[in-house]
Coordinates of C-alpha atoms and ligand atoms in Angstrom, one line a residue:
X7 CA -23.6 24.9 -19.6
X8 CA -23.6 22.7 -22.8
X9 CA -23.3 19.2 -22.4
X10 CA -19.9 19.2 -24.0
X11 CA -17.5 17.1 -21.5
X12 CA -15.3 19.6 -19.7
X13 CA -11.7 19.3 -20.4
X14 CA -9.4 17.5 -17.2
X15 CA -7.5 20.8 -16.4
X16 CA -11.3 22.2 -15.8
X17 CA -12.4 19.0 -13.6
X18 CA -9.6 19.6 -11.7
X19 CA -9.9 23.0 -10.3
X20 CA -14.1 23.3 -10.5
X21 CA -15.6 19.6 -10.1
X22 CA -17.4 19.7 -6.6
X23 CA -17.2 23.4 -6.6
X24 CA -20.4 25.1 -6.4
X25 CA -19.7 28.9 -4.5
X26 CA -21.3 28.1 -0.9
X27 CA -24.8 29.4 -0.6
X28 CA -24.9 31.1 2.6
X29 CA -22.0 33.1 1.9
X30 CA -20.8 33.0 -1.5
X31 CA -17.5 31.7 -0.5
X32 CA -15.7 30.5 -3.5
X33 CA -13.4 28.2 -2.2
X34 CA -15.3 25.3 -0.4
X35 CA -15.2 25.8 3.3
X36 CA -13.5 23.4 5.7
X37 CA -16.9 22.6 7.5
X38 CA -14.9 21.7 10.6
X39 CA -18.2 20.0 12.0
X40 CA -18.6 16.8 13.7
X41 CA -22.8 17.0 13.6
X42 CA -25.6 19.2 11.2
X43 CA -28.9 20.0 12.5
X44 CA -31.9 18.4 11.3
X45 CA -35.0 21.0 9.9
X46 CA -37.0 18.6 11.6
X47 CA -38.0 15.5 12.7
X48 CA -40.1 14.1 9.3
X49 CA -36.3 15.5 7.4
X50 CA -34.3 13.5 9.8
X51 CA -36.5 10.1 9.1
X52 CA -36.2 11.0 5.8
X53 CA -32.1 11.5 5.5
X54 CA -31.8 8.1 7.6
X55 CA -34.2 6.1 5.3
X56 CA -31.9 7.1 2.6
X57 CA -35.1 8.8 1.2
X58 CA -33.8 12.2 1.1
X59 CA -29.6 13.3 0.7
X60 CA -28.3 15.1 3.4
X61 CA -26.2 15.6 6.3
X62 CA -26.0 13.3 9.3
X63 CA -22.8 12.8 11.2
X64 CA -19.0 13.6 9.8
X65 CA -18.5 9.7 10.2
X66 CA -20.7 9.0 7.1
X67 CA -21.1 12.4 4.6
X68 CA -19.0 15.7 5.3
X69 CA -19.5 18.7 2.6
X70 CA -15.8 19.1 2.0
X71 CA -15.0 15.3 1.8
X72 CA -18.0 14.6 -0.4
X73 CA -16.5 17.8 -2.4
X74 CA -13.3 15.9 -2.3
X75 CA -14.9 12.9 -3.7
X76 CA -17.0 14.0 -6.2
X77 CA -13.8 15.9 -7.4
X78 CA -11.8 12.6 -7.8
X79 CA -14.8 10.7 -9.0
X80 CA -15.3 13.2 -12.4
X81 CA -11.8 12.4 -12.9
X82 CA -11.8 8.6 -13.0
X83 CA -15.2 8.9 -15.0
X84 CA -16.9 7.3 -12.4
X85 CA -20.6 8.1 -11.1
X86 CA -19.8 7.5 -7.1
X87 CA -17.3 7.8 -4.4
X88 CA -15.9 8.4 -0.8
X89 CA -12.9 9.8 1.2
X90 CA -11.7 7.6 3.7
X91 CA -8.6 8.0 5.9
X92 CA -5.8 6.1 3.9
X93 CA -5.1 4.4 0.8
X94 CA -5.0 1.1 3.0
X95 CA -8.7 1.9 4.3
X96 CA -10.1 2.5 0.8
X97 CA -8.7 -1.1 0.1
X98 CA -10.5 -2.5 2.8
X99 CA -13.6 -0.4 1.9
X100 CA -13.5 -1.5 -1.7
X101 CA -13.4 -5.1 -0.4
X102 CA -16.2 -5.1 2.5
X103 CA -19.6 -4.9 0.5
X104 CA -18.2 -7.9 -1.9
X105 CA -16.8 -10.2 0.4
X106 CA -17.7 -12.5 3.2
X107 CA -15.6 -15.1 5.2
X108 CA -14.3 -17.4 3.0
X109 CA -14.3 -15.3 0.1
X110 CA -11.1 -14.6 -1.9
X111 CA -9.8 -11.7 -4.2
X112 CA -7.6 -12.4 -6.6
X113 CA -4.8 -10.0 -6.9
X114 CA -1.6 -9.5 -8.9
X115 CA 1.9 -9.8 -7.5
X116 CA 2.8 -6.6 -8.0
X117 CA 1.5 -4.6 -5.2
X118 CA 2.7 -2.1 -3.2
X119 CA 4.3 -3.7 0.1
X120 CA 1.8 -2.5 2.4
X121 CA -1.1 -3.9 0.4
X122 CA 0.9 -7.1 -0.5
X123 CA 1.1 -7.1 4.0
X124 CA -2.8 -6.5 3.8
X125 CA -3.8 -8.7 1.8
X126 CA -1.1 -11.6 2.7
X127 CA -1.5 -11.3 6.7
X128 CA -4.5 -9.3 8.1
X129 CA -7.3 -9.9 5.8
X130 CA -7.2 -13.1 6.8
X131 CA -8.3 -12.1 10.3
X132 CA -12.0 -11.4 8.9
X133 CA -12.1 -14.8 7.1
X134 CA -11.0 -13.4 4.1
X135 CA -7.9 -14.2 2.0
X136 CA -6.0 -13.1 -1.6
X137 CA -4.6 -15.1 -4.1
X138 CA -1.1 -14.0 -5.6
X139 CA -0.9 -14.2 -9.6
X140 CA 1.2 -12.8 -12.1
X141 CA -0.8 -10.6 -14.1
X142 CA 0.5 -11.4 -17.4
X143 CA 0.3 -14.4 -17.5
X144 CA -4.0 -14.5 -18.0
X145 CA -4.1 -18.2 -18.3
X146 CA -3.0 -18.4 -14.6
X147 CA -5.3 -15.1 -13.1
X148 CA -8.1 -17.1 -15.0
X149 CA -7.4 -20.4 -13.4
X150 CA -7.1 -18.5 -9.8
X151 CA -10.8 -17.5 -10.4
X152 CA -13.2 -20.1 -8.4
X153 CA -16.2 -20.1 -6.7
X154 CA -15.4 -17.8 -3.6
X155 CA -13.5 -15.2 -5.4
X156 CA -15.3 -11.9 -5.4
X157 CA -13.3 -9.1 -7.1
X158 CA -10.1 -9.0 -9.4
X159 CA -7.4 -6.6 -7.9
X160 CA -4.2 -4.9 -9.4
X161 CA -2.3 -1.9 -9.5
X162 CA -2.4 0.6 -13.4
X163 CA 1.4 1.5 -12.4
X164 CA 2.6 -0.6 -9.3
X165 CA 6.0 0.4 -7.8
X166 CA 8.8 -0.1 -7.6
X167 CA 9.5 -2.1 -10.8
X168 CA 8.4 0.4 -13.4
X169 CA 5.5 -2.3 -14.3
X170 CA 2.6 -1.7 -15.8
X171 CA -0.6 -3.7 -15.8
X172 CA -2.4 -4.8 -19.0
X173 CA -5.7 -3.3 -17.8
X174 CA -6.8 -3.7 -21.7
X175 CA -7.1 -7.9 -21.3
X176 CA -7.2 -7.6 -17.1
X177 CA -10.4 -5.7 -17.9
X178 CA -11.2 -8.3 -20.5
X179 CA -10.8 -11.3 -18.5
X180 CA -12.6 -9.7 -14.8
X181 CA -15.7 -9.3 -17.6
X182 CA -15.4 -12.7 -19.1
X183 CA -15.5 -14.1 -15.2
X184 CA -18.2 -11.8 -14.1
X185 CA -16.3 -9.8 -11.5
X186 CA -15.3 -6.5 -10.2
X187 CA -11.9 -5.3 -11.1
X188 CA -10.6 -3.0 -8.9
X189 CA -8.0 -1.2 -9.3
X190 CA -5.2 1.3 -7.6
X191 CA -4.4 3.8 -9.6
X192 CA -2.2 5.6 -6.8
X193 CA 1.0 5.9 -9.2
X194 CA -1.3 7.0 -12.4
X195 CA -3.2 9.0 -11.3
X196 CA -6.3 9.6 -13.2
X197 CA -4.6 12.2 -15.7
X198 CA -2.5 9.6 -17.0
X199 CA -4.5 6.4 -16.3
X200 CA -8.5 6.1 -16.5
X201 CA -9.2 2.8 -15.4
X202 CA -12.7 3.2 -15.6
X203 CA -12.1 3.1 -19.8
X204 CA -10.8 -0.3 -20.1
X205 CA -13.8 -2.0 -17.4
X206 CA -12.5 -1.3 -14.2
X207 CA -15.4 -1.6 -11.6
X208 CA -13.6 0.4 -8.8
X209 CA -10.5 2.6 -8.1
X210 CA -8.9 3.0 -4.7
X211 CA -6.7 5.9 -4.3
X212 CA -4.0 6.4 -1.7
X213 CA -4.7 10.3 -1.8
X214 CA -1.5 10.9 0.6
X215 CA 0.9 10.3 -3.0
X216 CA -0.3 12.5 -5.9
X217 CA -3.1 13.8 -5.5
X218 CA -2.7 15.9 -2.5
X219 CA 1.2 16.2 -4.4
X220 CA 3.0 16.9 -1.6
X221 CA 3.5 15.3 1.2
X222 CA 1.2 16.5 3.7
X223 CA -1.8 14.3 4.4
X224 CA -2.8 10.6 4.4
X225 CA -6.1 9.7 3.0
X226 CA -7.7 7.8 0.5
X227 CA -10.2 7.8 -2.1
X228 CA -12.9 4.9 -3.4
X229 CA -14.7 5.5 -6.9
X230 CA -16.9 3.9 -8.5
X231 CA -17.8 3.4 -12.1
X232 CA -21.7 2.2 -11.4
X233 CA -21.2 -0.3 -14.3
X234 CA -21.1 -3.4 -12.6
X235 CA -24.3 -5.7 -12.2
X236 CA -24.7 -6.4 -8.6
X237 CA -27.4 -8.4 -8.9
X238 CA -26.8 -10.6 -12.2
X239 CA -24.6 -13.3 -10.5
X240 CA -25.5 -14.0 -6.5
X241 CA -22.4 -13.8 -5.5
X242 CA -23.0 -9.9 -4.2
X243 CA -25.8 -10.6 -1.4
X244 CA -25.3 -7.2 0.6
X245 CA -25.7 -5.1 -2.5
X246 CA -28.5 -7.3 -4.0
X247 CA -30.8 -8.6 -1.3
X248 CA -31.8 -6.9 2.0
X249 CA -29.2 -5.9 3.7
X250 CA -29.7 -6.5 7.2
X251 CA -27.1 -4.4 8.5
X252 CA -29.8 -1.9 7.0
X253 CA -32.8 -2.5 8.2
X254 CA -33.1 -4.9 4.9
X255 CA -33.1 -2.4 2.3
X256 CA -31.7 -3.8 -1.5
X257 CA -29.1 -1.3 -1.8
X258 CA -29.4 -2.1 -5.4
X259 CA -33.1 -2.6 -6.3
X260 CA -33.5 0.8 -4.5
X261 CA -30.5 2.8 -5.6
X262 CA -29.4 1.3 -8.9
X263 CA -25.8 2.5 -10.7
X264 CA -25.4 4.4 -6.8
X265 CA -25.5 1.3 -4.4
X266 CA -22.1 0.6 -4.0
X267 CA -21.3 4.1 -3.2
X268 CA -23.9 4.2 -0.6
X269 CA -23.8 0.9 0.9
X270 CA -20.0 2.6 1.5
X271 CA -21.6 5.5 3.6
X272 CA -24.3 4.1 5.1
X273 CA -22.7 0.5 6.4
X274 CA -19.1 0.7 5.3
X275 CA -18.2 4.0 7.1
X276 CA -21.3 4.0 9.3
X277 CA -19.5 1.1 10.9
X278 CA -15.7 0.8 10.1
X279 CA -15.5 4.3 11.0
X280 CA -12.3 4.8 8.3
X281 CA -13.4 8.2 7.7
X282 CA -11.6 10.8 5.9
X283 CA -11.4 14.6 8.1
X284 CA -12.7 17.5 6.6
X285 CA -9.0 19.0 7.2
X286 CA -7.1 16.1 5.4
X287 CA -9.8 16.5 2.7
X288 CA -8.8 20.5 2.1
X289 CA -5.5 19.9 1.5
X290 CA -6.1 17.6 -0.9
X291 CA -8.5 19.6 -2.6
X292 CA -6.0 22.2 -3.1
X293 CA -3.2 19.8 -4.3
X294 CA -5.1 18.0 -7.2
X295 CA -6.0 22.0 -8.2
X296 CA -2.6 21.7 -9.9
X297 CA -2.8 17.5 -10.6
X298 CA -2.2 17.6 -14.4
X299 CA 0.1 20.3 -14.5
X300 CA 2.4 18.3 -11.7
X301 CA 1.7 15.2 -13.5
X302 CA 3.4 16.8 -16.2
X303 CA 6.3 17.9 -14.9
X304 CA 6.9 14.4 -12.6
X305 CA 7.0 12.1 -16.5
X306 CA 9.1 14.9 -17.9
X307 CA 11.6 14.8 -15.0
X308 CA 11.3 11.3 -14.5
X309 CA 11.6 10.9 -18.3
X310 CA 15.4 12.5 -18.0
X311 CA 16.4 10.9 -15.1
X312 CA 15.9 7.5 -16.6
X313 CA 17.6 8.0 -19.5
X314 CA 20.6 9.7 -17.6
X315 CA 20.8 6.9 -15.6
X316 CA 20.6 4.5 -17.6
X317 CA 23.7 5.6 -19.6
X318 CA 25.9 6.0 -16.9
X319 CA 28.0 3.3 -16.2
X320 CA 28.1 3.4 -12.5
X321 CA 24.6 2.0 -13.6
X322 CA 23.8 -1.6 -13.7
X323 CA 20.0 -1.2 -15.0
X324 CA 16.8 1.5 -14.6
X325 CA 13.3 -0.3 -14.7
X326 CA 11.0 2.7 -15.6
X327 CA 8.6 1.6 -18.6
X328 CA 8.9 4.8 -20.3
X329 CA 12.6 3.7 -21.5
X330 CA 12.8 2.4 -25.0
X331 CA 14.1 -0.3 -23.2
X332 CA 11.4 -1.6 -21.1
X333 CA 9.6 -4.6 -21.4
X334 CA 6.4 -2.8 -20.6
X335 CA 7.6 0.1 -23.1
X336 CA 4.3 -0.7 -25.7
X337 CA 1.9 -0.8 -22.6
X338 CA 2.6 2.2 -22.2
X339 CA 1.1 4.0 -25.2
X340 CA -2.0 2.3 -24.6
X341 CA -2.3 2.4 -20.8
X342 CA -0.8 5.5 -20.0
X343 CA -0.1 7.6 -23.0
X344 CA 0.9 10.9 -21.0
X345 CA 3.7 8.8 -19.7
X346 CA 4.9 6.3 -17.3
X347 CA 4.2 8.2 -14.2
X348 CA 7.5 9.1 -12.5
X349 CA 8.7 6.4 -10.1
X350 CA 11.0 4.0 -10.7
X351 CA 14.1 2.1 -9.4
X352 CA 17.4 1.2 -10.7
X353 CA 20.2 -1.3 -9.5
X354 CA 24.0 0.3 -8.6
X355 CA 27.6 -1.6 -9.4
X356 CA 28.6 -1.8 -5.8
X357 CA 25.4 -3.8 -4.8
X358 CA 24.0 -2.7 -1.3
X359 CA 26.8 -0.8 0.3
X360 CA 26.5 1.2 -2.1
X361 CA 23.2 2.0 -2.0
X362 CA 23.4 2.8 1.3
X363 CA 26.4 5.3 1.0
X364 CA 24.4 6.4 -1.5
X365 CA 20.9 7.4 0.3
X366 CA 23.4 8.7 3.1
X367 CA 25.1 11.2 0.2
X368 CA 21.8 12.7 -1.5
X369 CA 21.2 16.5 -0.6
X370 CA 18.5 17.4 -3.0
X371 CA 16.6 13.8 -2.5
X372 CA 14.9 13.0 1.1
X373 CA 15.8 9.8 2.3
X374 CA 11.5 8.5 2.7
X375 CA 9.1 5.8 3.1
X376 CA 6.8 8.1 0.4
X377 CA 6.1 9.0 -3.3
X378 CA 4.1 11.2 -4.7
X379 CA 6.0 14.2 -3.3
X380 CA 6.3 17.7 -5.0
X381 CA 10.2 16.9 -3.7
X382 CA 12.2 14.2 -5.1
X383 CA 12.2 11.2 -2.5
X384 CA 14.9 8.0 -2.8
X385 CA 14.9 4.8 -0.6
X386 CA 16.8 1.7 0.1
X387 CA 14.1 -0.9 0.2
X388 CA 16.6 -4.1 1.1
X389 CA 17.4 -1.9 4.5
X390 CA 14.1 0.0 5.1
X391 CA 11.1 -1.4 4.0
X392 CA 11.5 -4.7 2.9
X393 CA 14.0 -5.6 5.4
X394 CA 11.9 -7.7 7.5
X395 CA 11.4 -10.5 4.1
X396 CA 13.2 -13.3 3.4
X397 CA 15.7 -13.0 -0.3
X398 CA 12.8 -14.9 -1.9
X399 CA 10.2 -12.8 -0.9
X400 CA 12.5 -9.2 -1.6
X401 CA 13.7 -10.8 -5.1
X402 CA 9.8 -11.4 -5.9
X403 CA 9.2 -7.7 -5.2
X404 CA 12.3 -6.2 -6.6
X405 CA 13.6 -4.9 -3.6
X406 CA 17.3 -6.3 -4.9
X407 CA 20.3 -5.2 -2.3
X408 CA 22.0 -3.4 -5.0
X409 CA 18.4 -1.2 -6.3
X410 CA 17.1 2.0 -4.8
X411 CA 13.7 3.1 -5.6
X412 CA 13.3 6.7 -7.1
X413 CA 9.8 9.2 -6.5
X414 CA 11.2 12.0 -9.2
X415 CA 9.6 15.3 -7.5
X416 CA 8.9 18.5 -10.0
X417 CA 12.2 20.2 -9.2
X418 CA 14.3 21.5 -12.1
X419 CA 15.7 18.3 -13.5
X420 CA 19.4 19.5 -14.0
X421 CA 19.1 19.9 -9.5
X422 CA 17.9 16.2 -9.7
X423 CA 20.8 14.7 -11.6
X424 CA 23.7 16.6 -10.7
X425 CA 22.8 15.9 -7.1
X426 CA 22.5 11.6 -7.7
X427 CA 25.6 12.5 -9.9
X428 CA 27.3 13.8 -6.7
X429 CA 25.9 11.0 -4.7
X430 CA 26.4 8.0 -6.8
X431 CA 30.4 9.3 -7.1
X432 CA 30.5 9.7 -3.2
X433 CA 29.1 5.5 -3.1
X434 CA 30.9 4.4 -6.1
X435 CA 34.3 5.7 -5.0
Ligands
PLP513 C1 1.0 4.7 -0.2 C2 0.5 3.6 -1.2 C3 -0.7 2.7 -0.8 C4 -1.0 2.7 1.3 O1 -1.6 4.4 1.1 P1 -1.2 4.9 2.5 O2 -2.6 6.2 2.1 O3 -0.2 5.0 2.9 O4 -2.6 3.9 3.7 C5 -1.8 2.1 -1.7 N1 -1.0 1.8 -2.8 C6 -0.5 2.7 -3.2 C7 0.0 2.0 -4.9 C8 0.5 3.6 -2.2 O5 1.8 4.0 -3.4

């Protein structure tokens, strides 16, 4: 094979997939096994010492899960990665090697609702904290960084407000302050955006969404760019000093650019157990084979639907970065030139009551708390996912009473529009 880099469409089908050496199976088998037999005692010792790479126990690594991690790593342009039990698990796994009690992560205010709660409430039990700032205000981001900050965190395309992070600027800022940048690339997928090209260190995914693409499994992934120098600042002792949790191994010295990935397996997955299962990895591998084809269609449909909604007089406003009226339209070309994704929200005339009627009147759309499915999905955040929040919190997160969020699927766009049309007629009657 030549050194010529393969195109995205080829990588999404082939990366991580070599014919099974025993049977010649063309598709990646589901290695539905907990443990793997050692050749002999010496082999077992070499595996545990990380001197030889191989299979021990599926909480750590499994060939089907590893194939998926390799494929996502290749699509993101990283050097190593792991599969996790969910997107939320991947976020904890990204922070775990970096943080100690008293440390903080500086994160964007524009976060997936579940991440907002994980960062503002749950991680405090580990002694970690998050400082949330507006990532359009670069001075504020810089000012939030203190001596205990260990990472910068944002989403490439943040839902539900049609917001696109200026990854170019945030990547440079992270570099200036010498901290790893973690990007949640769930809403964009590596087809629309490759954060590592903008200087991101670590990528997290909820594979539950576009990567699987059909609403069948919950999963997550973590990819390391391999570009961060963990030893430069002395801030990351788990990676750059003898790690007491792994018989004093200095991961950075021993494994170089693979330090983070090996630490995530040998310490993170071993002790936190946030492991993906091989059956789930299989479904996601099948989904990824058509990722680029689906994303093209998701984006084309979203653009059509958003433009139709914007021109409709029953609608107050549409927040989709792919619309010329969006304040983030100029970022689309720079950050995600193949399109602004397929997730956006719109405000309906008639407020809360009209929105509730709308979600009760759709027929093609499914009223669910999910996104990134082949099917078109709708949710009224104010009466569901954001019900427990105060009015101020709802406003800050874009979940106003008159706002409905759509995840546009890959159906015929005329059918999607016809369904919204008939439901809007009932909702605003
Ligand atoms: C769904 C989602 C998550 C959480 O992923 P799970 O797989 O549900 O744990 C995190 N970030 C974003 C942007 C998401 O859409």
